[in-house]
mmCIF file of C-alpha atoms in Angstrom:
data_model
loop_
_atom_site.group_PDB
_atom_site.id
_atom_site.type_symbol
_atom_site.label_atom_id
_atom_site.label_comp_id
_atom_site.label_asym_id
_atom_site.label_seq_id
_atom_site.Cartn_x
_atom_site.Cartn_y
_atom_site.Cartn_z
ATOM 1 C CA MET X 1 117.688 89.267 105.132
ATOM 2 C CA LYS X 2 117.091 85.742 105.666
ATOM 3 C CA LYS X 3 114.358 85.639 103.251
ATOM 4 C CA VAL X 4 116.776 87.183 100.613
ATOM 5 C CA GLU X 5 119.427 84.408 101.505
ATOM 6 C CA LYS X 6 116.698 81.733 101.306
ATOM 7 C CA LEU X 7 115.748 83.198 97.766
ATOM 8 C CA VAL X 8 119.184 83.036 96.400
ATOM 9 C CA LYS X 9 119.554 79.603 97.925
ATOM 10 C CA VAL X 10 116.153 78.426 96.209
ATOM 11 C CA LEU X 11 117.551 79.891 92.794
ATOM 12 C CA LEU X 12 120.930 78.109 93.193
ATOM 13 C CA ILE X 13 119.501 74.975 94.137
ATOM 14 C CA THR X 14 117.120 75.267 91.231
ATOM 15 C CA VAL X 15 119.727 75.719 88.600
ATOM 16 C CA MET X 16 121.886 72.939 90.038
ATOM 17 C CA MET X 17 118.797 70.745 90.123
ATOM 18 C CA VAL X 18 118.180 71.708 86.452
ATOM 19 C CA ALA X 19 121.423 70.789 85.482
ATOM 20 C CA ALA X 20 121.576 67.527 87.386
ATOM 21 C CA LEU X 21 118.148 66.430 85.771
ATOM 22 C CA LEU X 22 119.787 67.193 82.368
ATOM 23 C CA PHE X 23 122.836 65.438 83.131
ATOM 24 C CA ALA X 24 120.794 62.498 84.521
ATOM 25 C CA ASP X 25 118.563 62.651 81.287
ATOM 26 C CA LEU X 26 121.651 62.304 79.175
ATOM 27 C CA VAL X 27 122.834 59.368 81.223
ATOM 28 C CA VAL X 28 119.433 57.534 80.828
ATOM 29 C CA LEU X 29 119.566 58.253 77.120
ATOM 30 C CA ALA X 30 122.847 57.014 76.835
ATOM 31 C CA LEU X 31 122.255 53.903 78.962
ATOM 32 C CA MET X 32 118.854 53.315 76.540
ATOM 33 C CA VAL X 33 121.164 53.820 73.371
ATOM 34 C CA ALA X 34 123.675 51.073 74.740
ATOM 35 C CA ARG X 35 121.042 48.820 75.906
ATOM 36 C CA THR X 36 119.068 48.968 72.813
ATOM 37 C CA ASP X 37 121.874 49.668 69.976
ATOM 38 C CA GLU X 38 123.652 46.498 70.470
ATOM 39 C CA GLY X 39 126.446 48.305 68.204
ATOM 40 C CA LEU X 40 124.229 48.742 65.188
ATOM 41 C CA ALA X 41 125.032 52.407 65.006
ATOM 42 C CA THR X 42 128.622 52.109 64.577
ATOM 43 C CA ILE X 43 128.973 49.324 61.652
ATOM 44 C CA PRO X 44 132.884 48.639 61.351
ATOM 45 C CA LEU X 45 132.922 49.525 57.682
ATOM 46 C CA GLY X 46 136.751 49.869 57.802
ATOM 47 C CA GLU X 47 137.451 46.460 59.572
ATOM 48 C CA ILE X 48 134.999 44.797 57.108
ATOM 49 C CA SER X 49 136.587 46.214 54.044
ATOM 50 C CA ARG X 50 140.037 45.142 55.380
ATOM 51 C CA GLN X 51 138.751 41.595 55.926
ATOM 52 C CA LEU X 52 137.594 41.257 52.367
ATOM 53 C CA GLN X 53 139.987 39.273 50.551
ATOM 54 C CA ARG X 54 141.120 39.599 47.029
ATOM 55 C CA THR X 55 142.464 36.407 45.065
ATOM 56 C CA VAL X 56 143.866 36.313 41.308
ATOM 57 C CA GLY X 57 143.465 33.046 39.650
ATOM 58 C CA GLU X 58 145.681 31.713 36.782
ATOM 59 C CA ASP X 59 143.002 32.917 34.460
ATOM 60 C CA ALA X 60 143.483 36.299 35.706
ATOM 61 C CA ASN X 61 139.751 36.098 37.275
ATOM 62 C CA VAL X 62 139.233 37.905 40.395
ATOM 63 C CA GLN X 63 137.793 35.763 43.310
ATOM 64 C CA TYR X 64 136.645 37.788 46.417
ATOM 65 C CA SER X 65 135.921 36.117 50.000
ATOM 66 C CA LEU X 66 135.508 37.223 53.451
ATOM 67 C CA SER X 67 137.603 36.249 56.441
ATOM 68 C CA LYS X 68 136.371 34.135 59.304
ATOM 69 C CA GLN X 69 136.976 37.326 61.550
ATOM 70 C CA GLY X 70 134.687 39.470 58.919
ATOM 71 C CA MET X 71 132.201 36.700 58.900
ATOM 72 C CA ASP X 72 131.847 36.677 62.465
ATOM 73 C CA ILE X 73 131.608 40.649 62.183
ATOM 74 C CA VAL X 74 128.718 40.547 59.711
ATOM 75 C CA ASP X 75 127.051 37.273 61.472
ATOM 76 C CA ARG X 76 126.890 39.194 64.723
ATOM 77 C CA PHE X 77 124.537 41.806 62.847
ATOM 78 C CA GLU X 78 122.754 39.245 61.360
ATOM 79 C CA GLY X 79 123.731 41.162 57.911
ATOM 80 C CA PHE X 80 124.964 40.747 54.676
ATOM 81 C CA VAL X 81 127.550 42.057 52.437
ATOM 82 C CA PHE X 82 128.174 42.506 48.589
ATOM 83 C CA LEU X 83 130.924 44.075 46.374
ATOM 84 C CA MET X 84 129.513 46.189 43.370
ATOM 85 C CA GLU X 85 131.568 47.292 40.629
ATOM 86 C CA ASP X 86 131.672 50.665 38.973
ATOM 87 C CA THR X 87 129.020 49.385 36.061
ATOM 88 C CA GLY X 88 126.474 48.357 38.894
ATOM 89 C CA ASN X 89 126.807 44.765 38.924
ATOM 90 C CA VAL X 90 127.152 42.683 41.970
ATOM 91 C CA VAL X 91 130.439 40.703 41.662
ATOM 92 C CA TRP X 92 130.396 39.008 45.203
ATOM 93 C CA SER X 93 127.947 38.861 48.107
ATOM 94 C CA TYR X 94 127.678 37.083 51.566
ATOM 95 C CA HIS X 95 124.392 36.023 53.061
ATOM 96 C CA LEU X 96 122.689 38.401 50.378
ATOM 97 C CA PRO X 97 118.958 38.226 50.683
ATOM 98 C CA GLU X 98 117.191 36.774 47.707
ATOM 99 C CA ASP X 99 114.712 39.449 47.007
ATOM 100 C CA LEU X 100 117.687 41.860 46.300
ATOM 101 C CA PRO X 101 118.762 42.115 42.681
ATOM 102 C CA LEU X 102 122.336 41.550 41.361
ATOM 103 C CA HIS X 103 122.310 44.909 39.502
ATOM 104 C CA TYR X 104 121.963 48.388 40.413
ATOM 105 C CA THR X 105 121.245 51.625 38.066
ATOM 106 C CA VAL X 106 122.698 54.878 39.007
ATOM 107 C CA ARG X 107 119.501 56.127 40.493
ATOM 108 C CA GLN X 108 119.258 53.130 42.707
ATOM 109 C CA ILE X 109 122.791 53.504 44.033
ATOM 110 C CA VAL X 110 122.104 57.154 44.814
ATOM 111 C CA GLN X 111 118.741 56.292 46.532
ATOM 112 C CA PHE X 112 120.293 53.391 49.018
ATOM 113 C CA THR X 113 123.641 55.263 49.564
ATOM 114 C CA ARG X 114 121.533 57.978 51.364
ATOM 115 C CA PHE X 115 118.446 56.177 52.653
ATOM 116 C CA TYR X 116 117.470 52.332 52.195
ATOM 117 C CA LEU X 117 117.676 49.390 49.850
ATOM 118 C CA GLU X 118 114.482 47.798 49.745
ATOM 119 C CA ASP X 119 114.026 48.929 53.334
ATOM 120 C CA TYR X 120 117.170 47.438 54.253
ATOM 121 C CA PRO X 121 119.457 49.836 56.187
ATOM 122 C CA VAL X 122 122.662 49.838 54.357
ATOM 123 C CA PHE X 123 126.137 51.501 54.444
ATOM 124 C CA THR X 124 128.483 51.934 51.786
ATOM 125 C CA ARG X 125 132.404 52.320 51.502
ATOM 126 C CA ILE X 126 134.636 52.656 48.440
ATOM 127 C CA VAL X 127 137.239 50.052 48.066
ATOM 128 C CA GLU X 128 139.815 49.082 45.466
ATOM 129 C CA ASP X 129 137.287 47.204 43.083
ATOM 130 C CA GLY X 130 133.977 49.159 43.640
ATOM 131 C CA VAL X 131 131.783 49.967 46.476
ATOM 132 C CA LEU X 132 131.268 47.602 49.390
ATOM 133 C CA VAL X 133 127.859 47.306 50.913
ATOM 134 C CA VAL X 134 127.027 46.272 54.000
ATOM 135 C CA GLY X 135 123.438 45.782 54.846
ATOM 136 C CA LEU X 136 121.330 45.110 58.189
ATOM 137 C CA PRO X 137 117.989 43.356 58.730
ATOM 138 C CA ARG X 138 114.825 45.374 58.048
ATOM 139 C CA GLN X 139 113.413 47.381 61.124
ATOM 140 C CA THR X 140 116.640 47.488 62.926
ATOM 141 C CA VAL X 141 117.995 50.808 62.484
ATOM 142 C CA TRP X 142 116.605 54.374 61.735
ATOM 143 C CA LYS X 143 118.458 56.184 59.194
ATOM 144 C CA TYR X 144 118.257 59.566 57.680
ATOM 145 C CA GLN X 145 120.384 62.238 56.279
ATOM 146 C CA PHE X 146 120.841 65.831 57.876
ATOM 147 C CA TYR X 147 122.395 68.626 56.353
ATOM 148 C CA PHE X 148 122.918 72.520 57.345
ATOM 149 C CA ASN X 149 123.646 75.558 55.526
ATOM 150 C CA ILE X 150 127.401 76.657 55.910
ATOM 151 C CA LYS X 151 126.359 80.007 57.029
ATOM 152 C CA THR X 152 124.125 78.438 59.896
ATOM 153 C CA MET X 153 127.365 76.452 61.101
ATOM 154 C CA ASP X 154 129.808 79.312 61.109
ATOM 155 C CA MET X 155 127.079 81.366 62.840
ATOM 156 C CA PHE X 156 126.626 78.702 65.501
ATOM 157 C CA LYS X 157 130.549 78.631 65.845
ATOM 158 C CA GLU X 158 130.628 82.609 66.343
ATOM 159 C CA PHE X 159 127.718 82.753 68.777
ATOM 160 C CA LEU X 160 127.593 79.617 70.854
ATOM 161 C CA PRO X 161 130.419 80.776 73.060
ATOM 162 C CA LEU X 162 128.786 84.202 73.475
ATOM 163 C CA LEU X 163 125.462 82.563 74.302
ATOM 164 C CA PHE X 164 127.318 80.424 76.773
ATOM 165 C CA LEU X 165 128.942 83.200 78.427
ATOM 166 C CA ALA X 166 125.560 85.375 78.514
ATOM 167 C CA ASN X 167 123.810 82.418 80.255
ATOM 168 C CA VAL X 168 126.628 82.288 82.883
ATOM 169 C CA ALA X 169 126.466 86.164 83.278
ATOM 170 C CA VAL X 170 122.790 85.778 83.885
ATOM 171 C CA ALA X 171 123.261 83.213 86.508
ATOM 172 C CA LEU X 172 125.715 85.321 88.108
ATOM 173 C CA VAL X 173 123.695 88.635 87.667
ATOM 174 C CA ALA X 174 120.229 87.258 88.706
ATOM 175 C CA PRO X 175 120.829 86.712 92.087
ATOM 176 C CA ILE X 176 122.597 90.109 92.731
ATOM 177 C CA LEU X 177 119.433 91.891 90.918
ATOM 178 C CA ILE X 178 117.123 89.858 93.074
ATOM 179 C CA ILE X 179 118.910 90.791 96.315
ATOM 180 C CA LYS X 180 118.883 94.638 95.240
ATOM 181 C CA ARG X 181 115.173 94.462 94.102
ATOM 182 C CA ASP X 182 114.258 92.899 97.278
ATOM 183 C CA ALA X 183 116.146 95.385 99.460
ATOM 184 C CA HIS X 184 114.486 97.994 97.679
ATOM 185 C CA ARG X 185 111.245 96.546 98.407
ATOM 186 C CA ARG X 186 112.068 96.019 102.007
ATOM 187 C CA GLU X 187 112.972 99.453 102.272
ATOM 188 C CA MET X 188 109.697 100.639 100.818
ATOM 189 C CA GLN X 189 107.585 98.391 103.118
ATOM 190 C CA ARG X 190 109.413 99.639 106.149
ATOM 191 C CA THR X 191 109.028 103.333 105.057
ATOM 192 C CA SER X 192 105.323 102.633 104.426
ATOM 193 C CA TRP X 193 105.115 100.599 107.793
ATOM 194 C CA ILE X 194 106.656 103.286 109.586
ATOM 195 C CA ALA X 195 104.515 106.079 108.382
ATOM 196 C CA GLY X 196 101.264 103.704 109.032
ATOM 197 C CA VAL X 197 102.424 103.205 112.677
ATOM 198 C CA SER X 198 103.373 106.643 113.235
ATOM 199 C CA HIS X 199 100.074 107.781 112.005
ATOM 200 C CA ASP X 200 98.308 105.117 114.474
ATOM 201 C CA ILE X 201 100.446 106.011 117.359
ATOM 202 C CA ARG X 202 99.883 109.666 116.971
ATOM 203 C CA THR X 203 96.571 109.806 118.736
ATOM 204 C CA PRO X 204 96.832 107.589 121.755
ATOM 205 C CA LEU X 205 100.452 109.301 122.375
ATOM 206 C CA ALA X 206 98.518 112.955 122.172
ATOM 207 C CA LEU X 207 96.131 111.462 124.491
ATOM 208 C CA VAL X 208 98.654 110.043 126.941
ATOM 209 C CA ILE X 209 100.713 113.239 127.015
ATOM 210 C CA GLY X 210 97.478 115.257 127.577
ATOM 211 C CA TYR X 211 96.306 113.153 130.270
ATOM 212 C CA ALA X 212 99.829 113.243 131.830
ATOM 213 C CA ASP X 213 100.089 116.945 131.697
ATOM 214 C CA GLU X 214 96.663 117.500 133.047
ATOM 215 C CA LEU X 215 97.806 115.265 135.935
ATOM 216 C CA ILE X 216 101.024 117.343 136.513
ATOM 217 C CA HIS X 217 99.183 120.613 136.322
ATOM 218 C CA ARG X 218 95.878 119.940 138.364
ATOM 219 C CA GLY X 219 97.344 117.381 140.601
ATOM 220 C CA ASP X 220 98.641 119.775 142.885
ATOM 221 C CA GLY X 221 95.337 121.600 142.967
ATOM 222 C CA GLY X 222 93.159 119.171 144.788
ATOM 223 C CA MET X 223 92.281 116.922 142.046
ATOM 224 C CA ALA X 224 89.949 114.205 143.141
ATOM 225 C CA GLN X 225 91.240 110.609 143.574
ATOM 226 C CA GLN X 226 88.622 109.478 141.067
ATOM 227 C CA GLU X 227 89.565 111.798 138.441
ATOM 228 C CA ILE X 228 93.381 110.785 138.779
ATOM 229 C CA SER X 229 92.065 107.094 138.556
ATOM 230 C CA VAL X 230 90.257 107.724 135.585
ATOM 231 C CA MET X 231 92.989 109.467 133.798
ATOM 232 C CA ALA X 232 95.432 106.657 134.869
ATOM 233 C CA GLN X 233 93.091 104.086 133.351
ATOM 234 C CA ARG X 234 92.836 106.320 130.177
ATOM 235 C CA ILE X 235 96.689 106.603 129.939
ATOM 236 C CA GLU X 236 97.051 102.617 130.512
ATOM 237 C CA ARG X 237 94.403 101.911 127.755
ATOM 238 C CA GLN X 238 96.282 104.109 125.222
ATOM 239 C CA ALA X 239 99.648 102.787 126.025
ATOM 240 C CA VAL X 240 98.347 99.362 125.634
ATOM 241 C CA ARG X 241 97.200 100.463 122.208
ATOM 242 C CA ILE X 242 100.744 101.722 121.326
ATOM 243 C CA LYS X 243 102.215 98.493 122.679
ATOM 244 C CA THR X 244 99.772 96.582 120.420
ATOM 245 C CA LEU X 245 100.733 98.671 117.481
ATOM 246 C CA VAL X 246 104.375 97.944 117.957
ATOM 247 C CA THR X 247 103.829 94.388 118.595
ATOM 248 C CA ASN X 248 102.054 94.098 115.475
ATOM 249 C CA LEU X 249 104.735 95.811 113.690
ATOM 250 C CA ASN X 250 107.577 93.503 114.968
ATOM 251 C CA THR X 251 105.468 90.350 114.197
ATOM 252 C CA SER X 252 104.653 91.658 110.556
ATOM 253 C CA ASN X 253 108.140 92.299 109.996
ATOM 254 C CA LYS X 254 109.157 88.809 111.279
ATOM 255 C CA LEU X 255 106.589 87.018 109.045
ATOM 256 C CA ALA X 256 107.770 89.208 106.186
ATOM 257 C CA TYR X 257 111.340 88.423 106.366
ATOM 258 C CA GLY X 258 111.278 84.940 107.927
ATOM 259 C CA MET X 259 112.869 86.235 111.028
ATOM 260 C CA GLY X 260 110.739 84.948 113.670
ATOM 261 C CA VAL X 261 110.729 81.476 115.146
ATOM 262 C CA TRP X 262 107.545 79.916 114.506
ATOM 263 C CA HIS X 263 105.798 76.421 115.282
ATOM 264 C CA ARG X 264 103.671 74.156 113.666
ATOM 265 C CA GLU X 265 102.226 72.062 116.271
ATOM 266 C CA ARG X 266 98.883 70.301 116.655
ATOM 267 C CA ILE X 267 96.396 72.816 118.311
ATOM 268 C CA LEU X 268 92.594 72.160 119.507
ATOM 269 C CA LEU X 269 91.420 75.136 117.663
ATOM 270 C CA ALA X 270 88.087 75.551 119.816
ATOM 271 C CA ALA X 271 89.947 75.580 123.036
ATOM 272 C CA LEU X 272 92.469 78.199 121.777
ATOM 273 C CA LEU X 273 89.878 80.350 120.556
ATOM 274 C CA ARG X 274 88.173 80.506 123.802
ATOM 275 C CA GLU X 275 91.388 81.377 125.371
ATOM 276 C CA SER X 276 92.041 84.094 122.980
ATOM 277 C CA ILE X 277 88.531 85.505 123.758
ATOM 278 C CA CYS X 278 89.092 85.570 127.617
ATOM 279 C CA ASN X 279 92.276 87.304 127.080
ATOM 280 C CA VAL X 280 90.587 90.092 125.151
ATOM 281 C CA LEU X 281 87.869 90.168 127.902
ATOM 282 C CA ASN X 282 90.174 90.600 130.443
ATOM 283 C CA GLY X 283 92.230 93.234 128.823
ATOM 284 C CA ASP X 284 90.139 96.075 129.823
ATOM 285 C CA PHE X 285 87.354 95.274 127.450
ATOM 286 C CA ASP X 286 84.746 98.001 127.166
ATOM 287 C CA ASP X 287 80.936 97.318 128.163
ATOM 288 C CA LYS X 288 79.786 98.816 125.117
ATOM 289 C CA TYR X 289 80.974 95.682 123.198
ATOM 290 C CA ASP X 290 79.180 92.151 123.733
ATOM 291 C CA MET X 291 80.847 89.063 122.446
ATOM 292 C CA GLU X 292 79.455 86.098 121.198
ATOM 293 C CA VAL X 293 80.844 82.608 120.416
ATOM 294 C CA CYS X 294 79.404 80.097 118.257
ATOM 295 C CA ILE X 295 81.147 76.757 117.747
ATOM 296 C CA GLU X 296 79.693 73.825 116.135
ATOM 297 C CA GLU X 297 79.428 70.714 118.236
ATOM 298 C CA THR X 298 81.517 68.457 115.617
ATOM 299 C CA LEU X 299 84.096 71.033 115.561
ATOM 300 C CA GLU X 300 84.909 71.030 119.528
ATOM 301 C CA SER X 301 87.415 68.343 118.794
ATOM 302 C CA PHE X 302 88.899 70.045 115.558
ATOM 303 C CA TYR X 303 92.648 70.083 115.384
ATOM 304 C CA THR X 304 94.444 72.492 113.252
ATOM 305 C CA LYS X 305 98.586 72.824 112.689
ATOM 306 C CA GLY X 306 100.005 76.108 113.235
ATOM 307 C CA ASP X 307 101.626 78.556 115.682
ATOM 308 C CA ALA X 308 99.287 79.121 118.719
ATOM 309 C CA GLU X 309 100.686 82.608 119.447
ATOM 310 C CA LEU X 310 100.020 83.670 116.012
ATOM 311 C CA ILE X 311 96.512 82.403 115.928
ATOM 312 C CA LYS X 312 95.815 84.204 119.153
ATOM 313 C CA ARG X 313 97.077 87.452 117.738
ATOM 314 C CA LEU X 314 95.101 86.974 114.647
ATOM 315 C CA VAL X 315 91.788 86.503 116.675
ATOM 316 C CA GLU X 316 92.638 89.577 118.759
ATOM 317 C CA ASN X 317 93.509 91.629 115.904
ATOM 318 C CA LEU X 318 90.013 91.075 114.334
ATOM 319 C CA VAL X 319 88.349 91.774 117.601
ATOM 320 C CA ASN X 320 90.271 95.041 118.046
ATOM 321 C CA ASN X 321 89.471 95.906 114.295
ATOM 322 C CA ALA X 322 85.799 95.628 115.254
ATOM 323 C CA VAL X 323 86.306 97.883 118.245
ATOM 324 C CA VAL X 324 88.317 100.585 116.555
ATOM 325 C CA HIS X 325 85.740 100.763 113.509
ATOM 326 C CA ASN X 326 82.663 100.963 115.915
ATOM 327 C CA PRO X 327 83.532 103.512 118.754
ATOM 328 C CA LYS X 328 79.648 103.703 119.729
ATOM 329 C CA GLY X 329 79.699 99.937 120.509
ATOM 330 C CA CYS X 330 78.396 96.637 118.720
ATOM 331 C CA THR X 331 78.206 92.885 119.201
ATOM 332 C CA ILE X 332 81.168 90.877 117.973
ATOM 333 C CA LYS X 333 80.682 87.388 116.870
ATOM 334 C CA ILE X 334 83.040 84.594 116.802
ATOM 335 C CA SER X 335 82.063 81.304 114.970
ATOM 336 C CA LEU X 336 83.666 78.046 113.968
ATOM 337 C CA THR X 337 81.750 76.402 111.455
ATOM 338 C CA GLN X 338 81.683 73.870 108.500
ATOM 339 C CA GLN X 339 80.877 75.758 105.251
ATOM 340 C CA ARG X 340 81.090 74.798 101.583
ATOM 341 C CA LEU X 341 83.991 76.449 99.442
ATOM 342 C CA TRP X 342 83.246 75.707 95.752
ATOM 343 C CA ILE X 343 83.211 71.740 95.656
ATOM 344 C CA LEU X 344 84.831 71.433 99.101
ATOM 345 C CA ASN X 345 83.565 71.315 102.612
ATOM 346 C CA LYS X 346 85.611 73.632 104.721
ATOM 347 C CA THR X 347 86.158 74.661 108.403
ATOM 348 C CA VAL X 348 85.563 78.309 108.518
ATOM 349 C CA LEU X 349 86.872 80.779 111.383
ATOM 350 C CA GLU X 350 84.504 83.902 111.063
ATOM 351 C CA VAL X 351 84.773 87.176 113.001
ATOM 352 C CA SER X 352 82.154 89.602 112.382
ATOM 353 C CA ASP X 353 80.018 92.398 113.744
ATOM 354 C CA ASN X 354 76.919 94.439 113.448
ATOM 355 C CA GLY X 355 78.419 97.832 113.419
ATOM 356 C CA CYS X 356 78.924 100.191 110.829
ATOM 357 C CA GLY X 357 81.104 98.525 108.509
ATOM 358 C CA VAL X 358 84.113 99.958 106.538
ATOM 359 C CA SER X 359 84.436 102.085 103.545
ATOM 360 C CA ARG X 360 85.223 101.020 100.056
ATOM 361 C CA GLU X 361 88.656 102.372 100.424
ATOM 362 C CA GLN X 362 89.267 100.549 103.610
ATOM 363 C CA LEU X 363 88.105 97.447 102.290
ATOM 364 C CA ARG X 364 90.171 97.751 99.258
ATOM 365 C CA ALA X 365 93.389 98.430 101.619
ATOM 366 C CA PHE X 366 92.409 95.301 103.575
ATOM 367 C CA ARG X 367 92.401 93.241 100.479
ATOM 368 C CA THR X 368 95.663 94.595 99.370
ATOM 369 C CA ALA X 369 98.285 91.886 98.271
ATOM 370 C CA VAL X 370 100.526 90.641 101.569
ATOM 371 C CA HIS X 371 103.892 91.452 99.390
ATOM 372 C CA SER X 372 102.682 94.697 97.878
ATOM 373 C CA ASP X 373 105.316 97.512 98.187
ATOM 374 C CA LYS X 374 102.308 99.982 98.673
ATOM 375 C CA LEU X 375 101.146 99.649 102.105
ATOM 376 C CA PRO X 376 98.005 101.433 103.680
ATOM 377 C CA GLU X 377 98.220 103.858 106.439
ATOM 378 C CA HIS X 378 95.400 102.045 108.255
ATOM 379 C CA GLY X 379 94.750 98.566 109.187
ATOM 380 C CA LEU X 380 98.093 97.060 109.905
ATOM 381 C CA GLY X 381 96.447 94.789 112.237
ATOM 382 C CA VAL X 382 94.040 93.397 109.320
ATOM 383 C CA ARG X 383 97.127 93.090 107.410
ATOM 384 C CA LEU X 384 98.847 90.897 109.890
ATOM 385 C CA VAL X 385 95.761 88.891 109.863
ATOM 386 C CA ARG X 386 96.612 88.188 106.214
ATOM 387 C CA GLN X 387 100.093 87.519 106.862
ATOM 388 C CA ILE X 388 99.381 84.954 109.605
ATOM 389 C CA ALA X 389 96.934 83.335 107.486
ATOM 390 C CA ALA X 390 99.261 83.044 104.613
ATOM 391 C CA PHE X 391 101.696 81.533 106.870
ATOM 392 C CA HIS X 392 99.074 78.715 107.707
ATOM 393 C CA HIS X 393 98.067 78.610 104.102
ATOM 394 C CA TRP X 394 94.587 79.712 104.884
ATOM 395 C CA LEU X 395 92.312 81.677 102.716
ATOM 396 C CA VAL X 396 90.907 84.996 103.896
ATOM 397 C CA PHE X 397 87.962 87.084 102.800
ATOM 398 C CA PHE X 398 86.925 90.420 103.942
ATOM 399 C CA TYR X 399 83.483 91.928 103.247
ATOM 400 C CA ASN X 400 80.792 94.054 104.356
ATOM 401 C CA ASN X 401 77.513 92.364 105.720
ATOM 402 C CA GLN X 402 74.320 92.901 103.541
ATOM 403 C CA GLU X 403 72.676 94.366 106.493
ATOM 404 C CA HIS X 404 75.108 95.909 108.824
ATOM 405 C CA GLY X 405 78.878 95.441 109.943
ATOM 406 C CA PHE X 406 81.979 93.887 108.607
ATOM 407 C CA SER X 407 83.077 90.179 108.489
ATOM 408 C CA CYS X 408 86.473 88.299 107.850
ATOM 409 C CA LYS X 409 86.110 84.721 106.817
ATOM 410 C CA ILE X 410 89.205 82.219 107.129
ATOM 411 C CA TYR X 411 88.943 79.064 105.543
ATOM 412 C CA LEU X 412 91.253 76.591 107.420
#
């Protein structure tokens, strides 16, 4: 459940981060516009037109001028102003560039009201005596005309609220669907795990019951002490197998759902490997199996970050896997070497044997993705190896040796 909660939190945090980034981008863009615009995009045409003064002389001639306030506005933009009557003639101007004409055709007027006048960005406003044109220096304003079909705008007005509601619904429903899907996946995994562990426990449990029944029925009949001791050892061995299976199941569940408390500490790997091997040898290890350890001298001081108990369980599970698949005995080799992976030199932990290897079906089961809902009945220990490796961000490869036996390589 913790994993589901973590997933939902990550989703919500991601949504909030995206929203925050979009807001931050808008703020940055607004600041950039404010810093570079200098008011050019908001030319006060209305204010300039109000500051245009009209004076009628004694001879009925009309004289035009710009108030001091109007001049200050135009000077602030380093621009110019002119008044054009309906015939296209310029009747008054202020700071008009020398390269601009004093008469404009209808075609020229239509062109510069939409775009530029001789590369000068200009803005127009209809006043009492004609058209007032305010211009800015070249290369100061980007100007273009946009238009949209009215049906497109009507469609936007209709569908934008629905689109917004759909986005809100997705944001609310998505976590619920994720929780349900994860719950279904978790239930499938638990069912598969229970089926696999039940299958693996069945044999040792049957042996324990059989030995115990034999002790009960034959113990009163003068059973030799040596026979009793052998059966007791067998019962103990099978009980240990059951305990290991249950422990693996518990650890696997904790890793799968983030319920365990694991530590990432600095570990001297060579020392930890030797400690793990000693634990295996001291745990009623059969004489049919030989153990070889090969650690390169340069890696005696190799440190890695991880959980010591998980790494021990990884090694023990690989050794137990070699024992289970080779009931007649074999040599198990544990090595720590430097090998090349693609273009990188990597430290490699390898556990291999010279036994009979595994079938293609078992090898395929070992390579099944850790998060797959379809779990094999066999190989829970090997699957746990993959989960532990994934926890440490290590690469794992399983394969049959070319001659004999099975190997597992872990690239640290």
